[in-house]
Short mmCIF file of C-alpha atoms in Angstrom, two decimals:
data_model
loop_
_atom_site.label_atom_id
_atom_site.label_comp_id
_atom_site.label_asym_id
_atom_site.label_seq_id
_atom_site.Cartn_x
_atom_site.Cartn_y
_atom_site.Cartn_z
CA UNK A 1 -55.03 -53.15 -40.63
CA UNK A 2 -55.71 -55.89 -37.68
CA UNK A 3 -52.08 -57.13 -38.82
CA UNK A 4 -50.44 -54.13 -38.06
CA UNK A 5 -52.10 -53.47 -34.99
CA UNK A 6 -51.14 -56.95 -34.06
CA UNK A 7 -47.58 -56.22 -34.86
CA UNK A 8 -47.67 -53.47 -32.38
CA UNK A 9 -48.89 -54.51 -29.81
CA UNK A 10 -46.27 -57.64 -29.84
CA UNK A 11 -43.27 -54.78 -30.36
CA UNK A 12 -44.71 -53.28 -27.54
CA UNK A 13 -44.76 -56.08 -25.09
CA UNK A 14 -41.65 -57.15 -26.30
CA UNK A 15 -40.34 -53.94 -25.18
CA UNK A 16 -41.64 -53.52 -21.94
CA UNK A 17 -41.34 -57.09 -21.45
CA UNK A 18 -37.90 -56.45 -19.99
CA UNK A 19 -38.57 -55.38 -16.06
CA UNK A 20 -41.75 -54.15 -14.43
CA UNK A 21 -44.10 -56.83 -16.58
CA UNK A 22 -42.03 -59.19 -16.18
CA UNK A 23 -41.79 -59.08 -12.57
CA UNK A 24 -45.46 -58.89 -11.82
CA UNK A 25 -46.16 -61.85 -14.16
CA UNK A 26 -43.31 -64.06 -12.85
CA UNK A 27 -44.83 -63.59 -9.37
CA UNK A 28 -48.34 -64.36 -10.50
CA UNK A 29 -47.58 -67.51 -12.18
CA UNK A 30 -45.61 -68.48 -9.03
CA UNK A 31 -48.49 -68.35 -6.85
CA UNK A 32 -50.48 -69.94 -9.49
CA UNK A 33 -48.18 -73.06 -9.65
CA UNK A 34 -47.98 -73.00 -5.96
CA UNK A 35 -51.84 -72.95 -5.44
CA UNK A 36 -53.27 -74.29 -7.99
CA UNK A 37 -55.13 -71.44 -8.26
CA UNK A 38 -55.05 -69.69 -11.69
CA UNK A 39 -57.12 -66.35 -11.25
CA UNK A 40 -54.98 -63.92 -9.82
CA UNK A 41 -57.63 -62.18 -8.38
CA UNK A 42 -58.33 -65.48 -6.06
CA UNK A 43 -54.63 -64.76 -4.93
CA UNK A 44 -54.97 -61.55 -4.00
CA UNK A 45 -53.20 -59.70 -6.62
CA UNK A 46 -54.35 -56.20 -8.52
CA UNK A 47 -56.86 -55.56 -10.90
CA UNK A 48 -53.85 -55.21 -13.08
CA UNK A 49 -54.14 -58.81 -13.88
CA UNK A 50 -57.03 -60.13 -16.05
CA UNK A 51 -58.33 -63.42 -15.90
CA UNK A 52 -54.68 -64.75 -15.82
CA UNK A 53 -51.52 -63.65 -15.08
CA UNK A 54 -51.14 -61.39 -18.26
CA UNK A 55 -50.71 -58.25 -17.32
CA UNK A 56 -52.67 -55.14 -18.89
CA UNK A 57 -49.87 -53.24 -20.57
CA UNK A 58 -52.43 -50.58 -21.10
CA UNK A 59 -53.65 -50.12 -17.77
CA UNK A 60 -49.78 -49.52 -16.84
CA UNK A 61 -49.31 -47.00 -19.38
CA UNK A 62 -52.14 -45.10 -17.96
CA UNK A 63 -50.78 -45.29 -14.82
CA UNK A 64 -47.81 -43.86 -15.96
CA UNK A 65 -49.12 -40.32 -16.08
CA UNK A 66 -49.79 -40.28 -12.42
CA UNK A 67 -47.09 -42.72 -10.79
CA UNK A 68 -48.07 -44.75 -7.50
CA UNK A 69 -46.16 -42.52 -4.44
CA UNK A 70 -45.12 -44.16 -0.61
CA UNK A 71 -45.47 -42.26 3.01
CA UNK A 72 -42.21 -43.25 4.96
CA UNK A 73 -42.99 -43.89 8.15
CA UNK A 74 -39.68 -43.85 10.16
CA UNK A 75 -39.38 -44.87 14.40
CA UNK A 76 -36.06 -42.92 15.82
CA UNK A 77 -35.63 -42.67 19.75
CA UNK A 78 -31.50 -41.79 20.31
CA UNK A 79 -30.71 -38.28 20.45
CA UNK A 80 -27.13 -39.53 19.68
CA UNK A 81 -28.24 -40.93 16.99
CA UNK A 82 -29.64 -37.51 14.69
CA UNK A 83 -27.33 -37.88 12.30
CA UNK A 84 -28.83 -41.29 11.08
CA UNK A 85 -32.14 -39.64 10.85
CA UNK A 86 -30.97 -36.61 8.89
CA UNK A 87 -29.32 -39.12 6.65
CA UNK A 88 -32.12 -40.74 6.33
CA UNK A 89 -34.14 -37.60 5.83
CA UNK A 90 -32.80 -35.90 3.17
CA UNK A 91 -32.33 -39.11 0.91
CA UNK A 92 -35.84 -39.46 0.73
CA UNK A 93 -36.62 -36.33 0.67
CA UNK A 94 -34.57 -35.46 -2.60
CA UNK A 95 -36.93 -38.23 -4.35
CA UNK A 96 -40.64 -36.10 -4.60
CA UNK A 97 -41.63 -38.49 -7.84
CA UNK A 98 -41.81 -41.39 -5.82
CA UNK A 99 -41.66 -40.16 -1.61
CA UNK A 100 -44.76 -37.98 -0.98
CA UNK A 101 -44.01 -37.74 2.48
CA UNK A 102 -41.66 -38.89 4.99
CA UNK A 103 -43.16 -39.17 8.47
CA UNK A 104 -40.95 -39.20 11.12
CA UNK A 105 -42.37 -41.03 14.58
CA UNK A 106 -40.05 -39.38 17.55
CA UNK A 107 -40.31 -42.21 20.43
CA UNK A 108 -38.66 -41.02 23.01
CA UNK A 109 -38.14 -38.25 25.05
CA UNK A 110 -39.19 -34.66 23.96
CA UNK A 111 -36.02 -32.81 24.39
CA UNK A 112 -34.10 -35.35 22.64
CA UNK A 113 -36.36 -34.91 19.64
CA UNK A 114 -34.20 -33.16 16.40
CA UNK A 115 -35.33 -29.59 15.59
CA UNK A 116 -33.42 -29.09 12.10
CA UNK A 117 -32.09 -31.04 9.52
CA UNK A 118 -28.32 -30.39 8.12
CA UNK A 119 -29.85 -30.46 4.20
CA UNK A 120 -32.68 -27.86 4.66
CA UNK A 121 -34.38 -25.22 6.47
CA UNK A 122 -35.01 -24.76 10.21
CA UNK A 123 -38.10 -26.70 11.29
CA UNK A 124 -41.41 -24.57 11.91
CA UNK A 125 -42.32 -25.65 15.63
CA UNK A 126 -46.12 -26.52 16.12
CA UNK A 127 -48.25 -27.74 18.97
CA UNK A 128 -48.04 -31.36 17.72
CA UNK A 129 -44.81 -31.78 16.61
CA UNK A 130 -42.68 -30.33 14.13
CA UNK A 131 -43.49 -29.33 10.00
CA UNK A 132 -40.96 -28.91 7.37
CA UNK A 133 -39.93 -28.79 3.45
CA UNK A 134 -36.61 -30.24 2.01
CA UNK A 135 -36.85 -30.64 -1.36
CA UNK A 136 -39.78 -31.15 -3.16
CA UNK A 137 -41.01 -33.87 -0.34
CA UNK A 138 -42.84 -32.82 2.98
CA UNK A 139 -41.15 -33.67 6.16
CA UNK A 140 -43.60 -33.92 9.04
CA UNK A 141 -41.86 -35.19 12.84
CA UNK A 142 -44.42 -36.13 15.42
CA UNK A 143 -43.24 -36.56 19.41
CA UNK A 144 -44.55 -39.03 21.30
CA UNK A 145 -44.29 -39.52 25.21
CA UNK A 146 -44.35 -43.14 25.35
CA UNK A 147 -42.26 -45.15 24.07
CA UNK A 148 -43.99 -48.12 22.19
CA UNK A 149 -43.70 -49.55 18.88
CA UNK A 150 -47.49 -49.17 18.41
CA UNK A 151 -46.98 -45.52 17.53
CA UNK A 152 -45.97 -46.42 14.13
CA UNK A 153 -49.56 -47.40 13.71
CA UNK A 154 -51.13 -44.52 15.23
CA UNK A 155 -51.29 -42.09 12.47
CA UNK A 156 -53.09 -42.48 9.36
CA UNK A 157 -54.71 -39.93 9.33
CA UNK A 158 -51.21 -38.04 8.51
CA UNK A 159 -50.73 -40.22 5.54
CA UNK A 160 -51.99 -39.67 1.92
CA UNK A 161 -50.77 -41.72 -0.23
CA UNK A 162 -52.50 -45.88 0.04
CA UNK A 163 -48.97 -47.49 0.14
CA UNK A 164 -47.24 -46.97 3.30
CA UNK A 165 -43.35 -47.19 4.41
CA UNK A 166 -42.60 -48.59 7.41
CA UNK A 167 -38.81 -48.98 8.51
CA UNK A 168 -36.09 -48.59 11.32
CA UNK A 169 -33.95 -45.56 11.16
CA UNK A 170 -31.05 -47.51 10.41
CA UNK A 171 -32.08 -48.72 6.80
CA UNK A 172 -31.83 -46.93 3.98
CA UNK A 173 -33.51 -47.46 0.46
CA UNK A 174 -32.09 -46.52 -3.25
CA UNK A 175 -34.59 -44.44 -5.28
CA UNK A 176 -34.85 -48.05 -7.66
CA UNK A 177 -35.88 -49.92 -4.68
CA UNK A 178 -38.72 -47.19 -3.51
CA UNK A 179 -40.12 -47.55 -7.54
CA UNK A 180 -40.35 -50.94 -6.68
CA UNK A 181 -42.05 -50.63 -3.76
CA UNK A 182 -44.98 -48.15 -5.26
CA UNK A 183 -45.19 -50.21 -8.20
CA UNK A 184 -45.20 -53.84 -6.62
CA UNK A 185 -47.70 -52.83 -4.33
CA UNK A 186 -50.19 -51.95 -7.13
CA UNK A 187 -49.89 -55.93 -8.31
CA UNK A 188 -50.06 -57.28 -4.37
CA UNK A 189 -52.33 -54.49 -2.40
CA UNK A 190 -53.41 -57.04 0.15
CA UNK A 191 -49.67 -58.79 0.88
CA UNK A 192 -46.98 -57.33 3.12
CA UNK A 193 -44.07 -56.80 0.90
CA UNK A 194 -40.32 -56.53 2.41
CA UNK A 195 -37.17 -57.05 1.49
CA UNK A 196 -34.78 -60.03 2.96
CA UNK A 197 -33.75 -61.17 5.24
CA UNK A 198 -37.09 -63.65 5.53
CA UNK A 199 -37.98 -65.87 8.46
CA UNK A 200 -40.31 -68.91 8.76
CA UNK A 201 -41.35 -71.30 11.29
CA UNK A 202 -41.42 -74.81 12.03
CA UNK A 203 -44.08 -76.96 13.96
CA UNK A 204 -42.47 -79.22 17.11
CA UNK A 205 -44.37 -81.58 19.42
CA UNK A 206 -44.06 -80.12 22.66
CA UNK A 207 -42.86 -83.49 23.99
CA UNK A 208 -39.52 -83.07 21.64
CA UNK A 209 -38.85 -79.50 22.56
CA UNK A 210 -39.17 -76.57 24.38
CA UNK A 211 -41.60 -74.63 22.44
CA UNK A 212 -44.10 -75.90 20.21
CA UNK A 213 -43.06 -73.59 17.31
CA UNK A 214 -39.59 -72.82 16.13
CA UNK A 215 -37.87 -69.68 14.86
CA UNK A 216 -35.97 -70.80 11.75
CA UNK A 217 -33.32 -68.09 11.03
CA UNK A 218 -32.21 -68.28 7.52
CA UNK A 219 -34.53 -70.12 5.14
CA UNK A 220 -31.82 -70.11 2.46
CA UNK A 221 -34.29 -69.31 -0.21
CA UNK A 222 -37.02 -71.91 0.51
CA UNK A 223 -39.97 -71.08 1.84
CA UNK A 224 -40.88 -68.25 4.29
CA UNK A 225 -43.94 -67.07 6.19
CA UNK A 226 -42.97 -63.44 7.63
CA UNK A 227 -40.45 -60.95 7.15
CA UNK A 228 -38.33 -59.06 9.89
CA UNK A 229 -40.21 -55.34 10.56
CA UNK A 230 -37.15 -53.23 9.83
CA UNK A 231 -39.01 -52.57 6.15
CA UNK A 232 -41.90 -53.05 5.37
CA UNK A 233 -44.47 -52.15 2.88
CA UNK A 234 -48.11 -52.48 3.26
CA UNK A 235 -52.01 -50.65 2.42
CA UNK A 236 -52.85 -47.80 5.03
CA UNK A 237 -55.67 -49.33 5.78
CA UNK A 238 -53.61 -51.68 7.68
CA UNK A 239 -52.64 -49.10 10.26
CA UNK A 240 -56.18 -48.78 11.65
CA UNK A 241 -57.32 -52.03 11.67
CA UNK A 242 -54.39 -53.77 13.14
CA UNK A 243 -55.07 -51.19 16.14
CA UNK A 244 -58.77 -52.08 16.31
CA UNK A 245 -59.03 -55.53 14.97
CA UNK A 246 -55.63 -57.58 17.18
CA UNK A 247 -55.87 -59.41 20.07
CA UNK A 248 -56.09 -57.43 23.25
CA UNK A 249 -53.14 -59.50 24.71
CA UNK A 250 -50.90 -58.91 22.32
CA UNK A 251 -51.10 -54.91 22.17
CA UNK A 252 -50.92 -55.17 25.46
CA UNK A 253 -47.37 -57.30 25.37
CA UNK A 254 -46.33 -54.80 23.05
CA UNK A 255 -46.81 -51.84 25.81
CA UNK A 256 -45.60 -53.64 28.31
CA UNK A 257 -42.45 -55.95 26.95
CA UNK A 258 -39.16 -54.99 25.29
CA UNK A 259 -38.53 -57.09 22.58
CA UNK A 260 -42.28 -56.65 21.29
CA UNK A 261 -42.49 -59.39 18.59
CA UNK A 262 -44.14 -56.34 16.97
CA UNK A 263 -43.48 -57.33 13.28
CA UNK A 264 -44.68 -61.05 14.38
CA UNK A 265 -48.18 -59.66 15.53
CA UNK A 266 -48.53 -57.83 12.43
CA UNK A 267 -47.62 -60.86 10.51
CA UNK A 268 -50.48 -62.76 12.16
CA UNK A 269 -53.01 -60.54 11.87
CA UNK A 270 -52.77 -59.49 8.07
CA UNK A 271 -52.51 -63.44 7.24
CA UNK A 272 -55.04 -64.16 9.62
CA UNK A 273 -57.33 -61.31 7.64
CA UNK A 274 -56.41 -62.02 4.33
CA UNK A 275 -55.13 -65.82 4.21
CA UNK A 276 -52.47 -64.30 1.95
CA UNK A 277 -48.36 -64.66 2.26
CA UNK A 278 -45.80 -62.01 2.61
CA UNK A 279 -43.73 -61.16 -0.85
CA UNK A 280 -39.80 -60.33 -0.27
CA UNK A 281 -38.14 -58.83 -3.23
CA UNK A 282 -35.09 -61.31 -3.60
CA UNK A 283 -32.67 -58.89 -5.49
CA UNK A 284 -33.72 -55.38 -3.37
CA UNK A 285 -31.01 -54.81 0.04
CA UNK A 286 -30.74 -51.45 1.82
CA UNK A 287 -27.87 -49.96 2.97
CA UNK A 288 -27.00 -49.94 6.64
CA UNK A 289 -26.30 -47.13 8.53
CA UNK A 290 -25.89 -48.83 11.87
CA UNK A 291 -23.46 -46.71 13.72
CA UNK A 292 -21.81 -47.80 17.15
CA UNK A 293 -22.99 -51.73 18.40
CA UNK A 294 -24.07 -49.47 21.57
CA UNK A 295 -27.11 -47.91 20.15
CA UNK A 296 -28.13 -51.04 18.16
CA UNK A 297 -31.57 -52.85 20.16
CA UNK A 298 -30.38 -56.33 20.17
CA UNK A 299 -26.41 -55.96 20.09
CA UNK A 300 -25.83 -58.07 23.12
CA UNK A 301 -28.34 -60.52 22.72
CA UNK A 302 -26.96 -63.86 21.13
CA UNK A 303 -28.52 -65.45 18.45
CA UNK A 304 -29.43 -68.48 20.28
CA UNK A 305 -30.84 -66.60 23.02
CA UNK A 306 -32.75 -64.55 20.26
CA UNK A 307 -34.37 -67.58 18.76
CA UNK A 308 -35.58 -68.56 21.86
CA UNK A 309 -37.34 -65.21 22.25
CA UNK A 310 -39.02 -65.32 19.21
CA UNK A 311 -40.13 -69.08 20.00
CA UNK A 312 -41.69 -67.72 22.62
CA UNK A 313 -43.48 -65.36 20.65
CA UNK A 314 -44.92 -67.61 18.14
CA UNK A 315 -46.10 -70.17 20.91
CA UNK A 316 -48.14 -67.01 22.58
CA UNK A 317 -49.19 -65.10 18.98
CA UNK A 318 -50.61 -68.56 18.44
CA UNK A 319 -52.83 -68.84 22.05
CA UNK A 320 -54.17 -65.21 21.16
CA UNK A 321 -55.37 -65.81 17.95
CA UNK A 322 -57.44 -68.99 19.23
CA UNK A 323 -54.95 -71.96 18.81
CA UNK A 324 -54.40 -71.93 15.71
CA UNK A 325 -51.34 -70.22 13.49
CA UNK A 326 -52.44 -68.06 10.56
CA UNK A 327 -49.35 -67.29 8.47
CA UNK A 328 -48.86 -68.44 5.21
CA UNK A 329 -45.85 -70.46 3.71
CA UNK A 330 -44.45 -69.30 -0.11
CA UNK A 331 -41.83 -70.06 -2.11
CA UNK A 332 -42.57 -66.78 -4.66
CA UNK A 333 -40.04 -63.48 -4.69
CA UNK A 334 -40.57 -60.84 -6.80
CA UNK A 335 -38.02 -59.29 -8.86
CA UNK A 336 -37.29 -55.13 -8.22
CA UNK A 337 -34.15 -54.08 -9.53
CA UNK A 338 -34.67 -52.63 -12.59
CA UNK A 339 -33.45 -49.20 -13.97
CA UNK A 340 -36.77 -47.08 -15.10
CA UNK A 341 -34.57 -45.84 -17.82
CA UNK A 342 -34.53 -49.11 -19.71
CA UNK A 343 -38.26 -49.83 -18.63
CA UNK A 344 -40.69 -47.48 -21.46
CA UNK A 345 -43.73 -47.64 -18.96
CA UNK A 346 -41.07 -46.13 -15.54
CA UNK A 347 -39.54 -43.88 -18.01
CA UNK A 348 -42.42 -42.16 -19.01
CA UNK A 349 -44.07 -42.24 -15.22
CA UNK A 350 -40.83 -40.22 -14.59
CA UNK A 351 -40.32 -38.34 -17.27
CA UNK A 352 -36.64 -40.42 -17.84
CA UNK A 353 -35.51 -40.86 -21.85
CA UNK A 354 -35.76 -44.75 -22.68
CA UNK A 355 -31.95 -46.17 -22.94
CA UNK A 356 -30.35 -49.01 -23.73
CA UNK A 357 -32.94 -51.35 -25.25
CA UNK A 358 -31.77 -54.40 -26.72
CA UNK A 359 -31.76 -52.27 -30.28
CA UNK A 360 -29.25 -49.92 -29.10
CA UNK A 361 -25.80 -50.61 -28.87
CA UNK A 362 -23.81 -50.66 -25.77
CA UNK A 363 -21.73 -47.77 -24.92
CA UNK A 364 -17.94 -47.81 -25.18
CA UNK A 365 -17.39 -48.34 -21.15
CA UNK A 366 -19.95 -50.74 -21.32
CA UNK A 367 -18.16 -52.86 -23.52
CA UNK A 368 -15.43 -52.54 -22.09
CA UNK A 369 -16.47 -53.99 -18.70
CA UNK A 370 -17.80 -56.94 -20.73
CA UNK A 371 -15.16 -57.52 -22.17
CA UNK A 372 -12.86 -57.56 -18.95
CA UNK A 373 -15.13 -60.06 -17.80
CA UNK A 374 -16.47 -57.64 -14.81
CA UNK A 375 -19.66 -57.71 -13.24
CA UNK A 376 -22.25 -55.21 -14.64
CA UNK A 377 -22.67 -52.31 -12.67
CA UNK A 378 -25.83 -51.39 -10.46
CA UNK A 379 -28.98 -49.84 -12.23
CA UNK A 380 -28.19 -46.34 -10.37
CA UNK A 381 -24.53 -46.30 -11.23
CA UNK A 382 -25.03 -47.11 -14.52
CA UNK A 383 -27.67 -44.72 -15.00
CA UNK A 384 -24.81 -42.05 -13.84
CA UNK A 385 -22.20 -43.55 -15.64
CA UNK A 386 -24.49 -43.24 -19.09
CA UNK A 387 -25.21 -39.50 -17.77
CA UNK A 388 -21.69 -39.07 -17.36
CA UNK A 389 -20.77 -40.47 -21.06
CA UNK A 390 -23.32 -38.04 -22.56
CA UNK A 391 -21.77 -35.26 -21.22
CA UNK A 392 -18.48 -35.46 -21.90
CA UNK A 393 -19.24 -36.92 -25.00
CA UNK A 394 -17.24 -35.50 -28.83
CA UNK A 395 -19.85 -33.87 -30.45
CA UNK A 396 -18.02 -35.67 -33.80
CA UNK A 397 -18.09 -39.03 -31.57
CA UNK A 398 -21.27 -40.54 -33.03
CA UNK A 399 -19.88 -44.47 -34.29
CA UNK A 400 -20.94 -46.01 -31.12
CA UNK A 401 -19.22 -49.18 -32.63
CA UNK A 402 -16.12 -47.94 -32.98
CA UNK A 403 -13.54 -49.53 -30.68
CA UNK A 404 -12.46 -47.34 -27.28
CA UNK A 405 -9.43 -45.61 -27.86
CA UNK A 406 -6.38 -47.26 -26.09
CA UNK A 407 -3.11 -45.90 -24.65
CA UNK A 408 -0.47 -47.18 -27.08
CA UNK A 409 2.06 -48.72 -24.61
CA UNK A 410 5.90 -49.31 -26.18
CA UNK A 411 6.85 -53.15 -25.76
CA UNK A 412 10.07 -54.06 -24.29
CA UNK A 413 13.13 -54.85 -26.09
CA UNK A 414 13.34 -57.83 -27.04
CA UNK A 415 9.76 -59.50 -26.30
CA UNK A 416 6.75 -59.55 -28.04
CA UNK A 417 4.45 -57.49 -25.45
CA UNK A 418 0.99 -56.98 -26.55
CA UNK A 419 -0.68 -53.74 -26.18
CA UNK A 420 -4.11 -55.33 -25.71
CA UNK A 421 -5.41 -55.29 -22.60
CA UNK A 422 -7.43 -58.66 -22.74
CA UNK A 423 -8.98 -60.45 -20.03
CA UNK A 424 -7.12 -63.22 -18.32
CA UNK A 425 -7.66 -67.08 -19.86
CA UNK A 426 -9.61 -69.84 -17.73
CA UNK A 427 -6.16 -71.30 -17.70
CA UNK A 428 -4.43 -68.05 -16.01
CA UNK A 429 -7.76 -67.65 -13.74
CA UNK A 430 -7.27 -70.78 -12.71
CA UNK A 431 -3.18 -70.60 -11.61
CA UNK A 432 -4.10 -67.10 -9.64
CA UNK A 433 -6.50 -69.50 -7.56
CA UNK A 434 -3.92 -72.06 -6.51
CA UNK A 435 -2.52 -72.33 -3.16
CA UNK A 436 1.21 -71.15 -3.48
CA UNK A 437 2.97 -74.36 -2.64
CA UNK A 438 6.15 -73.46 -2.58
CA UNK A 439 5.40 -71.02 0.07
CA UNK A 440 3.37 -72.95 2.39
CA UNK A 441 6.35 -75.26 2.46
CA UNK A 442 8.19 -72.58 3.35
CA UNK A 443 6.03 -71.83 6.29
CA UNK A 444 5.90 -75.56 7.57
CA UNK A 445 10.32 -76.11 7.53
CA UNK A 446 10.35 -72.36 9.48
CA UNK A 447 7.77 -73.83 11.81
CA UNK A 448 9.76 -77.05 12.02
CA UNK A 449 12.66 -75.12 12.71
CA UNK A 450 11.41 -73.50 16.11
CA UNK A 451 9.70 -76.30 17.11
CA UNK A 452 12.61 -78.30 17.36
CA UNK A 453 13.88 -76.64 19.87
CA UNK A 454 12.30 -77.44 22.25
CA UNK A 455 11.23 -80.90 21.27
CA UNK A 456 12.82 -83.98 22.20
CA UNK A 457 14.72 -86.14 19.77
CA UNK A 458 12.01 -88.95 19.38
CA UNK A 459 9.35 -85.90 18.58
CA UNK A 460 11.40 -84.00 16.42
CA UNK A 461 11.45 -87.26 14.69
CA UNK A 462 7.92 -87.57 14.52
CA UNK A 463 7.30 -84.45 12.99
CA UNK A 464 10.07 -85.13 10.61
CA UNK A 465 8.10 -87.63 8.92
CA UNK A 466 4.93 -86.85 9.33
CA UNK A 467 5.00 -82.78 9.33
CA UNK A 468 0.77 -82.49 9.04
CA UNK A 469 1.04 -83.16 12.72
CA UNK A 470 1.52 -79.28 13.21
CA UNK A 471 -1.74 -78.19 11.50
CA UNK A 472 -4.56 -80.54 14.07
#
């Protein structure tokens, strides 16, 4: 009897050990290698985690039947701009297993503020803003009369749910990414988690440059020590005590200056609390909904300039939190793309049927794309792509390894034509790649040509014999 139970258990972590376990535990040993600290509770992770980074399968599963949930918390201040928002809006919205709420922070003026939304019903009016369903997800807008990035922070008491949203209104996520998000948070409650790009910092004398701490821009997958504030995920608890708990100074910079350095303060104060790193998910990019470069905040500020800004914000954040900088370098990303139809513990948080395990065979399109030598498609496009296949399946078409049907295609007279449609050889990848010499020569003579013309005879000789002249 212990055998089989044994057995079991190993099937079952060898199913689920395909996505959402693996993820957590990658990230755990990661900060255990980079510590040299091996108890992940030491490291700030979930309870999840026992004494080491094996994760309890079974406290997952019992998750499942009531699924972590986000508040969206989302800044807008351009009446011109609505139609992001109601984008935005009704994406989130549409997702009620994982979205609870989507909290909508109106900074600007009042009679620019958006009184319906395109996807639902007219908005019921009330004395502090305005309430409304779409979907199966509550929509709440709150009006503020100052403009400040602190009003992102001002209302917790609005949320429910402990993991909080907090983005720009030009971002959106995919339903995959917001699992991630609710899940993730569950193994890292005390880390602000974010998706790239990441930012770090480097440490200057002040007698070899202008400010003692530099912006670095793209750390290229090395390390990083904060994340830009267009997304980011974090506990609600957060909210209050970054209100009540930062430096006086720097709320008041943020009332008073435009670019804040908000995300930068909130960087310093959750490392300073927690002496804990940010976590980017390295595989997890929103889409952009950017519209026109005139209602972007920093489209006419160059990047050089920009750096300098933030410079200038480190070498302050780091006088008002006594001298010294707080944030936390790390090399660690955690992995969130996954489809929670091909994870067992996501599948049955959302009530999704488990496909294609390793044990069942690929479908017919599937193999085909492999076989093409084309990239595999994204989790949600393959999820509608199987939907798609099961629907306008034969109900006599059960052989999933029989061969797709191809269009039989006559050969010409006279030539062996094949009717296969295989992928190209290395060899014939390789000639598609190659510069067209014949071509470029062709370019060069024709630019001889009108050069020439007006070229004297001692340069016309030059460039006769050595023609790479024209290119530098």
């Amino acid at each position: 009897m212990l055998i089989i139970k044994v057995v079991v258990a190993t099937l079952l972590m060898r199913v689920i050990e395909g996505s959402l376990v693996a993820s957590m535990r990658e990230y755990c040993v990661c900060r255990a290698n980079e510590t040299g600290v091996g108890e992940p509770q030491k490291l700030g992770l979930g309870p999840m985690f026992g004494r080491s980074c094996d994760v309890d399968a079974g406290a997952l599963e019992a998750r499942a039947s009531d699924p972590p949930k986000l508040t969206v918390v989302v800044m807008a201040y351009l009446p011109e701009m609505a139609w992001r928002l109601d984008e935005l809006v009704c994406a989130y919205s549409r997702t009620p297993a994982v979205v609870a709420k989507v909290l909508v922070i109106w900074n600007g003026p009042n009679d620019g503020a958006p009184t319906s939304l395109t996807c639902g019903s007219e908005w019921r009016e009330t004395r502090s803003g305005r309430r409304g369903a779409l979907g199966s997800s509550s929509v709440e807008i709150v009006v503020q009369e100052r403009n400040t990035l602190l009003n992102r922070y001002r209302h917790a008491a609005r949320i429910k749910t402990e993991a909080v949203l907090l983005q720009d209104d030009d971002v959106v996520h995919s339903p995959t990414a917001l699992r991630a998000f609710a899940w993730m948070h569950l193994a890292a409650p005390r880390q602000i988690l974010g998706v790239p790009p990441e930012r770090d910092y480097e440490h200057r004398p002040e007698r070899e440059a202008k400010y003692q701490f530099a912006y670095i821009f793209h750390p290229r997958g090395g390390p990083y020590s904060f994340l830009l504030g267009q997304t980011s995920i974090l506990s609600k608890s957060y909210l209050n005590q970054f209100l009540a708990g930062a430096p006086r100074s720097s709320l008041s910079y943020i009332l008073s200056h435009k670019p804040t350095c908000e995300d930068l303060t909130l960087h310093f104060f959750v490392a300073n609390a927690t002496k804990l790193p940010p976590a980017v998910f390295a595989d997890l990019r929103p889409r952009m909904v950017s519209g026109p470069k005139t209602a972007q905040m920093h489209s006419s500020t160059r990047k050089r300039a920009w750096n300098n800004r933030r410079a200038r914000c480190l070498d302050r954040l780091v006088k008002d939190f006594g001298g010294g900088i707080p944030l936390k370098k790390s090399r660690c990303r955690l992995q969130g793309n996954f489809s929670a139809r091909r994870d067992p513990i996501l599948s049955r948080a959302y009530d999704l049927p488990v496909a294609a395990t390793d044990d069942v065979a690929p479908s017919p399109r599937r193999r085909e794309r492999k076989k093409r030598h084309l990239p595999p498609l994204p989790p949600e496009e393959e999820e509608a792509e199987e939907e798609e296949e099961s629907r306008v399946a034969r109900p006599d078409d059960d052989d999933d390894d029989e061969e797709p049907r191809r269009e039989e295609v006559p050969a010409p007279q006279g030539e062996n034509f094949s009717t296969e449609h295989d992928a190209p050889s290395a060899r014939r990848r390789r000639q598609r790649r190659r510069p067209n010499k014949k071509k470029k020569q062709q370019e060069r003579l024709l630019l001889l040509e009108r050069r020439t013309f007006f070229q004297s005879p001692n340069d016309r000789r030059a460039d006769l014999v050595a023609p790479s002249r024209l290119y530098y």
